[in-house]
Amino acid sequence: MRRRIMWALPAVAVVAACLPVTFAGSASANALCGTSATDKDSTAWDATGGGANMRSGSSTSCAINGIAASGNHLDYHCYTWGADGYSWTYLRNDSKSPDVYGWVRDTLLSDGGSLVPC
């Protein structure tokens, strides 16, 4: 399993990183509801497991755009950190027609999600 390492930060940096901010292309920023991301990652993955909600931002409070079901082909774009402390991958599910885009918490992706920061 691929893993992402989060380095220890001074307390001020941790608090600042957890504040809700507009997504600005930094992997430390939250993707607010309604936020998309450019395709910076060239990897893809066939989803496994029972499925995961694809959301409009990196939070379970954001709207569900679709579902990444078992066996779907997912095109990873990049990841960011959510306010929940978990990393989230923005992806395109090209098994759906038309394609569905959304954010999925990386713990729900069997390979751990994208390794390319947004």
GROMACS .gro file of C-alpha atoms in nm:
model
  118
    1MET     CA    1   0.000   0.000   0.000
    2ARG     CA    2   0.131   0.344  -0.090
    3ARG     CA    3   0.148   0.590   0.197
    4ARG     CA    4   0.170   0.963   0.231
    5ILE     CA    5   0.385   1.106   0.513
    6MET     CA    6   0.265   1.410   0.704
    7TRP     CA    7   0.557   1.583   0.874
    8ALA     CA    8   0.525   1.732   1.221
    9LEU     CA    9   0.455   2.105   1.205
   10PRO     CA   10   0.470   2.378   1.469
   11ALA     CA   11   0.135   2.424   1.645
   12VAL     CA   12   0.069   2.756   1.468
   13ALA     CA   13   0.111   2.590   1.125
   14VAL     CA   14  -0.121   2.303   1.223
   15VAL     CA   15  -0.392   2.544   1.340
   16ALA     CA   16  -0.353   2.753   1.024
   17ALA     CA   17  -0.373   2.444   0.803
   18CYS     CA   18  -0.698   2.339   0.970
   19LEU     CA   19  -0.875   2.670   0.914
   20PRO     CA   20  -1.127   2.669   0.629
   21VAL     CA   21  -0.956   2.832   0.333
   22THR     CA   22  -1.026   2.862  -0.035
   23PHE     CA   23  -0.849   2.590  -0.233
   24ALA     CA   24  -0.537   2.756  -0.369
   25GLY     CA   25  -0.346   2.469  -0.527
   26SER     CA   26  -0.171   2.370  -0.205
   27ALA     CA   27  -0.199   2.017  -0.070
   28SER     CA   28  -0.243   2.166   0.278
   29ALA     CA   29  -0.560   2.359   0.185
   30ASN     CA   30  -0.910   2.215   0.214
   31ALA     CA   31  -1.108   2.179  -0.107
   32LEU     CA   32  -1.427   2.365  -0.021
   33CYS     CA   33  -1.760   2.230  -0.149
   34GLY     CA   34  -1.790   2.299  -0.522
   35THR     CA   35  -1.412   2.295  -0.582
   36SER     CA   36  -1.246   2.100  -0.863
   37ALA     CA   37  -0.876   2.043  -0.937
   38THR     CA   38  -0.659   2.009  -1.246
   39ASP     CA   39  -0.520   1.673  -1.357
   40LYS     CA   40  -0.160   1.669  -1.226
   41ASP     CA   41  -0.139   1.292  -1.166
   42SER     CA   42  -0.091   1.045  -1.452
   43THR     CA   43  -0.203   0.741  -1.252
   44ALA     CA   44  -0.535   0.559  -1.252
   45TRP     CA   45  -0.683   0.283  -1.044
   46ASP     CA   46  -0.966   0.033  -1.068
   47ALA     CA   47  -1.166   0.087  -0.751
   48THR     CA   48  -1.215  -0.203  -0.515
   49GLY     CA   49  -1.432  -0.248  -0.210
   50GLY     CA   50  -1.795  -0.160  -0.157
   51GLY     CA   51  -1.779   0.185  -0.313
   52ALA     CA   52  -1.715   0.538  -0.197
   53ASN     CA   53  -1.903   0.865  -0.228
   54MET     CA   54  -1.748   1.116  -0.468
   55ARG     CA   55  -1.805   1.457  -0.313
   56SER     CA   56  -1.797   1.818  -0.435
   57GLY     CA   57  -1.522   1.903  -0.181
   58SER     CA   58  -1.289   1.737   0.069
   59SER     CA   59  -1.549   1.700   0.343
   60THR     CA   60  -1.833   1.462   0.423
   61SER     CA   61  -2.056   1.770   0.452
   62CYS     CA   62  -2.016   1.840   0.077
   63ALA     CA   63  -2.273   1.716  -0.176
   64ILE     CA   64  -2.232   1.373  -0.333
   65ASN     CA   65  -2.158   1.392  -0.707
   66GLY     CA   66  -2.160   1.015  -0.763
   67ILE     CA   67  -2.018   0.686  -0.639
   68ALA     CA   68  -1.688   0.513  -0.713
   69ALA     CA   69  -1.807   0.153  -0.714
   70SER     CA   70  -1.607  -0.169  -0.714
   71GLY     CA   71  -1.440  -0.221  -1.052
   72ASN     CA   72  -1.483   0.140  -1.172
   73HIS     CA   73  -1.187   0.295  -1.353
   74LEU     CA   74  -1.073   0.608  -1.166
   75ASP     CA   75  -0.841   0.872  -1.310
   76TYR     CA   76  -0.658   1.045  -1.023
   77HIS     CA   77  -0.593   1.418  -1.055
   78CYS     CA   78  -0.427   1.514  -0.721
   79TYR     CA   79  -0.479   1.515  -0.344
   80THR     CA   80  -0.529   1.768  -0.068
   81TRP     CA   81  -0.583   1.749   0.308
   82GLY     CA   82  -0.936   1.782   0.445
   83ALA     CA   83  -1.031   1.963   0.765
   84ASP     CA   84  -1.088   1.614   0.910
   85GLY     CA   85  -0.711   1.550   0.897
   86TYR     CA   86  -0.736   1.291   0.617
   87SER     CA   87  -0.607   1.323   0.262
   88TRP     CA   88  -0.862   1.337  -0.021
   89THR     CA   89  -0.808   1.261  -0.391
   90TYR     CA   90  -0.985   1.450  -0.669
   91LEU     CA   91  -1.066   1.202  -0.944
   92ARG     CA   92  -1.266   1.130  -1.255
   93ASN     CA   93  -1.475   0.814  -1.269
   94ASP     CA   94  -1.465   0.732  -1.640
   95SER     CA   95  -1.673   0.417  -1.593
   96LYS     CA   96  -1.980   0.641  -1.580
   97SER     CA   97  -2.134   0.817  -1.880
   98PRO     CA   98  -2.090   1.106  -1.872
   99ASP     CA   99  -1.773   1.104  -1.658
  100VAL     CA  100  -1.827   1.189  -1.291
  101TYR     CA  101  -1.576   1.405  -1.099
  102GLY     CA  102  -1.537   1.434  -0.724
  103TRP     CA  103  -1.329   1.412  -0.406
  104VAL     CA  104  -1.287   1.077  -0.227
  105ARG     CA  105  -1.123   1.031   0.111
  106ASP     CA  106  -0.806   0.831   0.050
  107THR     CA  107  -0.880   0.578   0.325
  108LEU     CA  108  -1.170   0.462   0.103
  109LEU     CA  109  -0.944   0.397  -0.199
  110SER     CA  110  -0.775   0.057  -0.190
  111ASP     CA  111  -0.439   0.199  -0.306
  112GLY     CA  112  -0.448   0.508  -0.082
  113GLY     CA  113  -0.525   0.761  -0.357
  114SER     CA  114  -0.310   1.009  -0.547
  115LEU     CA  115   0.045   1.088  -0.437
  116VAL     CA  116   0.056   1.418  -0.630
  117PRO     CA  117  -0.040   1.729  -0.431
  118CYS     CA  118  -0.290   1.971  -0.584
   0.00000   0.00000   0.00000
